[in-house]
PDB file of C-alpha atoms in Angstrom:
ATOM      1  CA  MET M 287      90.497 -83.547 340.947  1.00  0.00           C
ATOM      2  CA  GLN M 288      87.924 -85.679 339.139  1.00  0.00           C
ATOM      3  CA  THR M 289      84.257 -85.169 339.996  1.00  0.00           C
ATOM      4  CA  THR M 290      81.282 -87.500 339.769  1.00  0.00           C
ATOM      5  CA  ARG M 291      79.474 -85.407 337.181  1.00  0.00           C
ATOM      6  CA  VAL M 292      79.426 -86.109 333.457  1.00  0.00           C
ATOM      7  CA  HIS M 293      81.506 -83.625 331.499  1.00  0.00           C
ATOM      8  CA  TRP M 294      78.995 -82.782 328.782  1.00  0.00           C
ATOM      9  CA  PRO M 295      80.901 -79.856 327.207  1.00  0.00           C
ATOM     10  CA  GLU M 296      83.801 -82.170 326.390  1.00  0.00           C
ATOM     11  CA  ALA M 297      81.401 -84.832 325.114  1.00  0.00           C
ATOM     12  CA  LEU M 298      79.810 -82.274 322.790  1.00  0.00           C
ATOM     13  CA  MET M 299      83.292 -81.369 321.545  1.00  0.00           C
ATOM     14  CA  GLU M 300      83.741 -85.036 320.657  1.00  0.00           C
ATOM     15  CA  ALA M 301      80.476 -84.918 318.690  1.00  0.00           C
ATOM     16  CA  LEU M 302      81.672 -81.822 316.866  1.00  0.00           C
ATOM     17  CA  GLY M 303      85.034 -83.442 316.158  1.00  0.00           C
ATOM     18  CA  LEU M 304      83.676 -86.567 314.494  1.00  0.00           C
ATOM     19  CA  GLY M 305      80.963 -84.538 312.776  1.00  0.00           C
ATOM     20  CA  LEU M 306      83.599 -82.321 311.150  1.00  0.00           C
ATOM     21  CA  PHE M 307      85.680 -85.368 310.278  1.00  0.00           C
ATOM     22  CA  MET M 308      82.682 -86.855 308.426  1.00  0.00           C
ATOM     23  CA  VAL M 309      81.997 -83.568 306.641  1.00  0.00           C
ATOM     24  CA  SER M 310      85.603 -83.500 305.447  1.00  0.00           C
ATOM     25  CA  ALA M 311      85.472 -87.169 304.406  1.00  0.00           C
ATOM     26  CA  GLY M 312      82.185 -86.658 302.587  1.00  0.00           C
ATOM     27  CA  VAL M 313      83.207 -83.547 300.702  1.00  0.00           C
ATOM     28  CA  PHE M 314      86.636 -84.813 299.664  1.00  0.00           C
ATOM     29  CA  GLY M 315      85.288 -88.281 298.937  1.00  0.00           C
ATOM     30  CA  THR M 316      82.693 -86.823 296.573  1.00  0.00           C
ATOM     31  CA  LEU M 317      85.177 -84.500 294.891  1.00  0.00           C
ATOM     32  CA  LEU M 318      87.536 -87.409 294.277  1.00  0.00           C
ATOM     33  CA  GLU M 319      85.168 -90.270 293.437  1.00  0.00           C
ATOM     34  CA  TYR M 320      82.017 -88.780 291.881  1.00  0.00           C
ATOM     35  CA  PRO M 321      82.426 -89.349 288.102  1.00  0.00           C
ATOM     36  CA  GLY M 322      81.130 -85.869 287.258  1.00  0.00           C
ATOM     37  CA  SER M 323      83.664 -84.138 289.485  1.00  0.00           C
ATOM     38  CA  PRO M 324      86.454 -82.252 287.667  1.00  0.00           C
ATOM     39  CA  LEU M 325      88.915 -83.482 290.308  1.00  0.00           C
ATOM     40  CA  HIS M 326      87.937 -87.090 289.641  1.00  0.00           C
ATOM     41  CA  GLN M 327      88.430 -86.577 285.930  1.00  0.00           C
ATOM     42  CA  ALA M 328      91.790 -84.918 286.518  1.00  0.00           C
ATOM     43  CA  LEU M 329      93.020 -87.880 288.585  1.00  0.00           C
ATOM     44  CA  PRO M 330      92.300 -91.079 286.620  1.00  0.00           C
ATOM     45  CA  SER M 331      94.493 -93.177 288.935  1.00  0.00           C
ATOM     46  CA  ALA M 332      92.609 -94.790 291.832  1.00  0.00           C
ATOM     47  CA  PHE M 333      95.864 -94.916 293.780  1.00  0.00           C
ATOM     48  CA  GLY M 334      96.436 -91.207 293.191  1.00  0.00           C
ATOM     49  CA  ARG M 335      92.920 -90.386 294.382  1.00  0.00           C
ATOM     50  CA  ARG M 336      93.423 -92.461 297.532  1.00  0.00           C
ATOM     51  CA  ALA M 337      96.684 -90.624 298.206  1.00  0.00           C
ATOM     52  CA  VAL M 338      94.932 -87.251 297.936  1.00  0.00           C
ATOM     53  CA  MET M 339      92.108 -88.525 300.153  1.00  0.00           C
ATOM     54  CA  GLY M 340      94.659 -89.789 302.665  1.00  0.00           C
ATOM     55  CA  LEU M 341      96.381 -86.422 302.717  1.00  0.00           C
ATOM     56  CA  ALA M 342      93.074 -84.616 303.209  1.00  0.00           C
ATOM     57  CA  MET M 343      91.959 -86.849 306.057  1.00  0.00           C
ATOM     58  CA  GLY M 344      95.378 -86.889 307.693  1.00  0.00           C
ATOM     59  CA  LEU M 345      95.407 -83.091 307.753  1.00  0.00           C
ATOM     60  CA  THR M 346      91.819 -83.086 309.026  1.00  0.00           C
ATOM     61  CA  ALA M 347      92.792 -85.360 311.910  1.00  0.00           C
ATOM     62  CA  ILE M 348      95.801 -83.196 312.762  1.00  0.00           C
ATOM     63  CA  GLY M 349      93.633 -80.095 312.757  1.00  0.00           C
ATOM     64  CA  LEU M 350      91.117 -81.718 315.096  1.00  0.00           C
ATOM     65  CA  VAL M 351      93.754 -82.971 317.532  1.00  0.00           C
ATOM     66  CA  TYR M 352      95.393 -79.553 317.859  1.00  0.00           C
ATOM     67  CA  SER M 353      92.188 -77.487 317.753  1.00  0.00           C
ATOM     68  CA  PRO M 354      91.068 -75.800 320.994  1.00  0.00           C
ATOM     69  CA  TRP M 355      88.226 -78.280 321.511  1.00  0.00           C
ATOM     70  CA  GLY M 356      90.448 -81.220 320.590  1.00  0.00           C
ATOM     71  CA  ARG M 357      92.998 -80.147 323.189  1.00  0.00           C
ATOM     72  CA  ARG M 358      90.210 -79.920 325.769  1.00  0.00           C
ATOM     73  CA  SER M 359      88.312 -83.161 325.064  1.00  0.00           C
ATOM     74  CA  GLY M 360      91.312 -85.234 324.009  1.00  0.00           C
ATOM     75  CA  ALA M 361      90.080 -85.595 320.398  1.00  0.00           C
ATOM     76  CA  HIS M 362      89.286 -89.288 320.723  1.00  0.00           C
ATOM     77  CA  ILE M 363      86.513 -88.987 318.067  1.00  0.00           C
ATOM     78  CA  ASN M 364      86.319 -92.787 318.090  1.00  0.00           C
ATOM     79  CA  PRO M 365      84.322 -95.009 320.491  1.00  0.00           C
ATOM     80  CA  ALA M 366      86.923 -97.769 320.295  1.00  0.00           C
ATOM     81  CA  PHE M 367      89.618 -95.294 321.307  1.00  0.00           C
ATOM     82  CA  THR M 368      87.551 -93.980 324.219  1.00  0.00           C
ATOM     83  CA  LEU M 369      86.782 -97.511 325.429  1.00  0.00           C
ATOM     84  CA  THR M 370      90.477 -98.346 325.263  1.00  0.00           C
ATOM     85  CA  PHE M 371      91.238 -95.411 327.551  1.00  0.00           C
ATOM     86  CA  PHE M 372      88.408 -96.610 329.811  1.00  0.00           C
ATOM     87  CA  ARG M 373      90.026-100.045 329.979  1.00  0.00           C
ATOM     88  CA  LEU M 374      93.307 -98.335 330.928  1.00  0.00           C
ATOM     89  CA  GLY M 375      91.552 -96.537 333.774  1.00  0.00           C
ATOM     90  CA  ARG M 376      92.058 -93.114 332.208  1.00  0.00           C
ATOM     91  CA  VAL M 377      88.362 -92.296 331.611  1.00  0.00           C
ATOM     92  CA  ARG M 378      85.520 -92.711 334.104  1.00  0.00           C
ATOM     93  CA  GLY M 379      82.564 -94.849 333.071  1.00  0.00           C
ATOM     94  CA  ARG M 380      80.103 -91.948 332.913  1.00  0.00           C
ATOM     95  CA  ASP M 381      82.357 -89.872 330.709  1.00  0.00           C
ATOM     96  CA  ALA M 382      83.171 -92.862 328.498  1.00  0.00           C
ATOM     97  CA  ALA M 383      79.446 -93.483 327.934  1.00  0.00           C
ATOM     98  CA  ALA M 384      78.839 -89.795 327.183  1.00  0.00           C
ATOM     99  CA  TYR M 385      81.781 -89.676 324.792  1.00  0.00           C
ATOM    100  CA  VAL M 386      80.667 -92.800 322.916  1.00  0.00           C
ATOM    101  CA  GLY M 387      77.086 -91.567 322.557  1.00  0.00           C
ATOM    102  CA  ALA M 388      78.279 -88.151 321.395  1.00  0.00           C
ATOM    103  CA  GLN M 389      80.688 -89.657 318.863  1.00  0.00           C
ATOM    104  CA  PHE M 390      77.958 -91.763 317.250  1.00  0.00           C
ATOM    105  CA  ALA M 391      75.546 -88.822 317.182  1.00  0.00           C
ATOM    106  CA  GLY M 392      78.106 -86.360 315.853  1.00  0.00           C
ATOM    107  CA  GLY M 393      79.382 -88.681 313.152  1.00  0.00           C
ATOM    108  CA  LEU M 394      75.873 -89.375 311.883  1.00  0.00           C
ATOM    109  CA  ALA M 395      74.977 -85.674 311.959  1.00  0.00           C
ATOM    110  CA  GLY M 396      78.032 -84.870 309.856  1.00  0.00           C
ATOM    111  CA  ALA M 397      77.252 -87.540 307.262  1.00  0.00           C
ATOM    112  CA  LEU M 398      73.598 -86.508 307.047  1.00  0.00           C
ATOM    113  CA  ALA M 399      74.626 -82.873 306.598  1.00  0.00           C
ATOM    114  CA  VAL M 400      76.773 -83.812 303.597  1.00  0.00           C
ATOM    115  CA  ALA M 401      73.940 -85.964 302.227  1.00  0.00           C
ATOM    116  CA  ALA M 402      71.561 -83.014 302.481  1.00  0.00           C
ATOM    117  CA  LEU M 403      74.068 -80.732 300.767  1.00  0.00           C
ATOM    118  CA  LEU M 404      75.322 -83.001 297.966  1.00  0.00           C
ATOM    119  CA  GLY M 405      72.445 -85.452 297.498  1.00  0.00           C
ATOM    120  CA  ASP M 406      72.906 -88.483 295.261  1.00  0.00           C
ATOM    121  CA  SER M 407      76.404 -87.486 294.217  1.00  0.00           C
ATOM    122  CA  PHE M 408      77.410 -88.334 297.788  1.00  0.00           C
ATOM    123  CA  VAL M 409      74.912 -91.044 298.738  1.00  0.00           C
ATOM    124  CA  ALA M 410      74.750 -93.115 295.532  1.00  0.00           C
ATOM    125  CA  PRO M 411      77.543 -95.320 294.146  1.00  0.00           C
ATOM    126  CA  PRO M 412      80.417 -95.019 293.568  1.00  0.00           C
ATOM    127  CA  VAL M 413      80.830 -92.603 296.484  1.00  0.00           C
ATOM    128  CA  THR M 414      78.220 -94.469 298.605  1.00  0.00           C
ATOM    129  CA  ALA M 415      78.499 -91.916 301.402  1.00  0.00           C
ATOM    130  CA  VAL M 416      82.218 -92.821 301.758  1.00  0.00           C
ATOM    131  CA  ALA M 417      81.162 -96.103 303.321  1.00  0.00           C
ATOM    132  CA  THR M 418      83.876 -98.370 304.706  1.00  0.00           C
ATOM    133  CA  LEU M 419      83.235-101.751 303.070  1.00  0.00           C
ATOM    134  CA  PRO M 420      85.173-105.025 302.852  1.00  0.00           C
ATOM    135  CA  GLY M 421      87.319-105.246 299.732  1.00  0.00           C
ATOM    136  CA  PRO M 422      87.322-107.964 297.070  1.00  0.00           C
ATOM    137  CA  ALA M 423      89.551-110.170 299.252  1.00  0.00           C
ATOM    138  CA  GLY M 424      86.577-110.836 301.537  1.00  0.00           C
ATOM    139  CA  LEU M 425      85.349-110.451 305.101  1.00  0.00           C
ATOM    140  CA  ALA M 426      88.152-112.378 306.796  1.00  0.00           C
ATOM    141  CA  VAL M 427      90.840-110.203 305.214  1.00  0.00           C
ATOM    142  CA  ALA M 428      88.900-107.045 306.057  1.00  0.00           C
ATOM    143  CA  PHE M 429      88.553-108.159 309.673  1.00  0.00           C
ATOM    144  CA  GLY M 430      92.243-109.003 309.986  1.00  0.00           C
ATOM    145  CA  CYS M 431      93.307-105.719 308.424  1.00  0.00           C
ATOM    146  CA  GLU M 432      91.020-103.626 310.618  1.00  0.00           C
ATOM    147  CA  LEU M 433      92.318-105.416 313.693  1.00  0.00           C
ATOM    148  CA  ALA M 434      95.945-104.950 312.638  1.00  0.00           C
ATOM    149  CA  ILE M 435      95.766-101.264 311.722  1.00  0.00           C
ATOM    150  CA  SER M 436      93.806-100.435 314.886  1.00  0.00           C
ATOM    151  CA  PHE M 437      96.320-102.337 317.006  1.00  0.00           C
ATOM    152  CA  ALA M 438      99.269-100.555 315.398  1.00  0.00           C
ATOM    153  CA  LEU M 439      97.732 -97.081 315.703  1.00  0.00           C
ATOM    154  CA  VAL M 440      96.904 -97.354 319.408  1.00  0.00           C
ATOM    155  CA  LEU M 441     100.236 -98.961 320.251  1.00  0.00           C
ATOM    156  CA  LEU M 442     101.910 -96.015 318.506  1.00  0.00           C
ATOM    157  CA  VAL M 443      99.787 -93.457 320.385  1.00  0.00           C
ATOM    158  CA  LEU M 444     100.389 -95.070 323.769  1.00  0.00           C
ATOM    159  CA  THR M 445     104.105 -95.445 323.118  1.00  0.00           C
ATOM    160  CA  LEU M 446     104.495 -91.837 322.009  1.00  0.00           C
ATOM    161  CA  GLY M 447     102.536 -90.766 325.063  1.00  0.00           C
ATOM    162  CA  ARG M 448     105.321 -92.099 327.280  1.00  0.00           C
ATOM    163  CA  SER M 449     107.871 -89.761 325.702  1.00  0.00           C
ATOM    164  CA  GLU M 450     108.344 -86.238 327.027  1.00  0.00           C
ATOM    165  CA  ARG M 451     110.027 -85.295 323.754  1.00  0.00           C
ATOM    166  CA  LEU M 452     107.714 -86.945 321.207  1.00  0.00           C
ATOM    167  CA  GLY M 453     104.369 -86.987 323.014  1.00  0.00           C
ATOM    168  CA  LYS M 454     103.376 -83.511 321.860  1.00  0.00           C
ATOM    169  CA  TYR M 455     103.787 -84.635 318.239  1.00  0.00           C
ATOM    170  CA  THR M 456     101.364 -87.548 318.558  1.00  0.00           C
ATOM    171  CA  GLY M 457      98.738 -85.787 316.443  1.00  0.00           C
ATOM    172  CA  LEU M 458     101.217 -85.402 313.582  1.00  0.00           C
ATOM    173  CA  PHE M 459     102.097 -89.088 313.734  1.00  0.00           C
ATOM    174  CA  VAL M 460      98.397 -90.009 313.713  1.00  0.00           C
ATOM    175  CA  GLY M 461      97.810 -87.842 310.644  1.00  0.00           C
ATOM    176  CA  ALA M 462     100.730 -89.482 308.838  1.00  0.00           C
ATOM    177  CA  VAL M 463      99.454 -92.955 309.728  1.00  0.00           C
ATOM    178  CA  LEU M 464      95.974 -92.119 308.411  1.00  0.00           C
ATOM    179  CA  PHE M 465      97.531 -90.952 305.148  1.00  0.00           C
ATOM    180  CA  LEU M 466      99.393 -94.255 304.768  1.00  0.00           C
ATOM    181  CA  TYR M 467      96.419 -96.390 305.774  1.00  0.00           C
ATOM    182  CA  ILE M 468      93.999 -94.690 303.367  1.00  0.00           C
ATOM    183  CA  THR M 469      96.510 -94.786 300.532  1.00  0.00           C
ATOM    184  CA  PHE M 470      97.596 -98.405 300.893  1.00  0.00           C
ATOM    185  CA  GLU M 471      95.151-100.314 303.131  1.00  0.00           C
ATOM    186  CA  ALA M 472      91.763 -98.882 302.137  1.00  0.00           C
ATOM    187  CA  PRO M 473      91.218-101.332 299.214  1.00  0.00           C
ATOM    188  CA  LEU M 474      91.266-104.211 301.710  1.00  0.00           C
ATOM    189  CA  SER M 475      88.834-103.035 304.404  1.00  0.00           C
ATOM    190  CA  GLY M 476      87.793 -99.485 303.579  1.00  0.00           C
ATOM    191  CA  MET M 477      90.047 -98.238 306.423  1.00  0.00           C
ATOM    192  CA  SER M 478      87.717 -97.420 309.270  1.00  0.00           C
ATOM    193  CA  MET M 479      89.142 -98.256 312.735  1.00  0.00           C
ATOM    194  CA  ASN M 480      86.052 -96.460 314.030  1.00  0.00           C
ATOM    195  CA  PRO M 481      82.557 -97.946 314.520  1.00  0.00           C
ATOM    196  CA  ALA M 482      80.912 -94.516 314.728  1.00  0.00           C
ATOM    197  CA  ARG M 483      82.544 -93.398 311.492  1.00  0.00           C
ATOM    198  CA  THR M 484      81.394 -96.572 309.712  1.00  0.00           C
ATOM    199  CA  LEU M 485      77.810 -96.397 310.982  1.00  0.00           C
ATOM    200  CA  ALA M 486      77.629 -92.703 310.056  1.00  0.00           C
ATOM    201  CA  SER M 487      78.261 -93.611 306.405  1.00  0.00           C
ATOM    202  CA  ALA M 488      76.230 -96.822 306.417  1.00  0.00           C
ATOM    203  CA  ILE M 489      72.949 -95.155 307.385  1.00  0.00           C
ATOM    204  CA  PRO M 490      72.638 -92.575 304.560  1.00  0.00           C
ATOM    205  CA  ALA M 491      74.136 -95.050 302.065  1.00  0.00           C
ATOM    206  CA  ARG M 492      71.898 -97.875 303.315  1.00  0.00           C
ATOM    207  CA  SER M 493      74.897-100.130 302.954  1.00  0.00           C
ATOM    208  CA  PHE M 494      75.545-102.408 305.922  1.00  0.00           C
ATOM    209  CA  GLN M 495      77.799-105.053 304.393  1.00  0.00           C
ATOM    210  CA  GLY M 496      80.154-106.471 306.997  1.00  0.00           C
ATOM    211  CA  LEU M 497      79.077-103.831 309.525  1.00  0.00           C
ATOM    212  CA  TRP M 498      79.971-106.100 312.467  1.00  0.00           C
ATOM    213  CA  ILE M 499      83.621-106.075 311.378  1.00  0.00           C
ATOM    214  CA  TYR M 500      83.948-102.365 312.074  1.00  0.00           C
ATOM    215  CA  PHE M 501      82.501-102.742 315.560  1.00  0.00           C
ATOM    216  CA  VAL M 502      84.468-105.807 316.625  1.00  0.00           C
ATOM    217  CA  ALA M 503      87.866-105.597 314.911  1.00  0.00           C
ATOM    218  CA  PRO M 504      88.906-102.008 315.843  1.00  0.00           C
ATOM    219  CA  LEU M 505      87.976-102.450 319.506  1.00  0.00           C
ATOM    220  CA  THR M 506      89.682-105.842 319.673  1.00  0.00           C
ATOM    221  CA  GLY M 507      92.863-104.501 318.095  1.00  0.00           C
ATOM    222  CA  MET M 508      92.973-101.442 320.333  1.00  0.00           C
ATOM    223  CA  LEU M 509      92.349-103.445 323.503  1.00  0.00           C
ATOM    224  CA  LEU M 510      95.122-105.854 322.529  1.00  0.00           C
ATOM    225  CA  ALA M 511      97.448-102.874 322.103  1.00  0.00           C
ATOM    226  CA  SER M 512      96.440-101.599 325.540  1.00  0.00           C
ATOM    227  CA  GLU M 513      97.264-105.004 327.051  1.00  0.00           C
ATOM    228  CA  ILE M 514     100.772-104.894 325.631  1.00  0.00           C
ATOM    229  CA  HIS M 515     101.148-101.316 326.835  1.00  0.00           C
ATOM    230  CA  VAL M 516     100.089-102.258 330.370  1.00  0.00           C
ATOM    231  CA  ARG M 517     102.427-105.233 330.522  1.00  0.00           C
ATOM    232  CA  HIS M 518     105.444-103.183 329.415  1.00  0.00           C
ATOM    233  CA  THR M 519     104.819 -99.915 331.271  1.00  0.00           C
ATOM    234  CA  VAL M 520     105.852 -98.964 334.793  1.00  0.00           C
ATOM    235  CA  PRO M 521     102.553 -98.905 336.753  1.00  0.00           C
ATOM    236  CA  ALA M 522     103.336 -95.545 338.362  1.00  0.00           C
ATOM    237  CA  ARG M 523     103.359 -93.844 334.938  1.00  0.00           C
ATOM    238  CA  ARG M 524      99.666 -94.171 334.351  1.00  0.00           C
ATOM    239  CA  GLY M 525      99.261 -91.442 331.754  1.00  0.00           C
ATOM    240  CA  CYS M 526      96.177 -89.538 330.687  1.00  0.00           C
ATOM    241  CA  ALA M 527      93.442 -89.743 328.044  1.00  0.00           C
ATOM    242  CA  LYS M 528      94.566 -86.542 326.337  1.00  0.00           C
ATOM    243  CA  LEU M 529      97.783 -84.841 325.286  1.00  0.00           C
ATOM    244  CA  PHE M 530      97.474 -81.224 326.407  1.00  0.00           C
ATOM    245  CA  HIS M 531      96.439 -79.695 329.717  1.00  0.00           C
ATOM    246  CA  ARG M 532      95.954 -75.988 329.132  1.00  0.00           C
ATOM    247  CA  LEU M 533      92.652 -76.308 331.000  1.00  0.00           C
ATOM    248  CA  PRO M 534      92.109 -78.408 334.127  1.00  0.00           C
ATOM    249  CA  CYS M 535      91.954 -81.961 332.813  1.00  0.00           C
ATOM    250  CA  ILE M 536      88.710 -83.897 333.324  1.00  0.00           C
ATOM    251  CA  PHE M 537      90.687 -87.143 333.221  1.00  0.00           C
ATOM    252  CA  CYS M 538      93.731 -86.691 335.482  1.00  0.00           C
ATOM    253  CA  GLY M 539      93.082 -83.281 337.029  1.00  0.00           C
ATOM    254  CA  GLY M 540      96.326 -81.836 335.618  1.00  0.00           C
ATOM    255  CA  GLY M 541      96.605 -78.191 334.643  1.00  0.00           C
ATOM    256  CA  ALA M 542     100.082 -77.839 333.200  1.00  0.00           C
ATOM    257  CA  VAL M 543     100.904 -77.963 329.499  1.00  0.00           C
ATOM    258  CA  ARG M 544     102.623 -81.318 329.021  1.00  0.00           C
ATOM    259  CA  PRO M 545     102.349 -84.549 327.065  1.00  0.00           C
ATOM    260  CA  VAL M 546     100.955 -87.603 328.799  1.00  0.00           C
ATOM    261  CA  ASP M 547     103.334 -89.856 330.675  1.00  0.00           C
TER     262      ASP M 547
END
């Protein structure tokens, strides 16, 4: 049964999750894009480097989703994702606020840790703290792409969550989608889908170009996906804000190991 208290341990797990995601992004981004890096020199193709980055971040996301703390908190690691679950009635307001605050704090802590470790090789161009920036096609294209990829990802997650057979593989699908997005879409918008992830890079890089896009477009796209989900889902199958229930769930109160409805 849900309680009225804020579930701070799970919120801290969200901070840790996005913090580790930013550490992974920062380290791999520097290895691949810093001109003095042997890996950068070994991969002269920008497309090839994006593919390797996509693979690294896809595997990172999969690891976080299926980690013990990811199974417990739900591994949202994205304020827009948490607010979408709040809109669906799957997260209480207090927990949503705690999750969002923790995600912003954890993401920034992770980026600052990489900046302290790697210095200018991470913060200065061309790595620019792996900032997500609009591509040469401009702000409008970046906005449209961020909205579209966020919409598609959440619609996929919610649809998989309705399947008893496929729901437990949602994390694998998310990792594969991140690989494809980073490889093919990143030149258009930087591939964020996550306001906390974007702000975490923007602060150490001091690069705030088009910052509003990464706050507005992902949330708009995800909320649109949730609207479609609500309109085409049997109301009784409400679902949950996480996949696994090895521990009593702070969202739905469940305790059995099962995918969401």
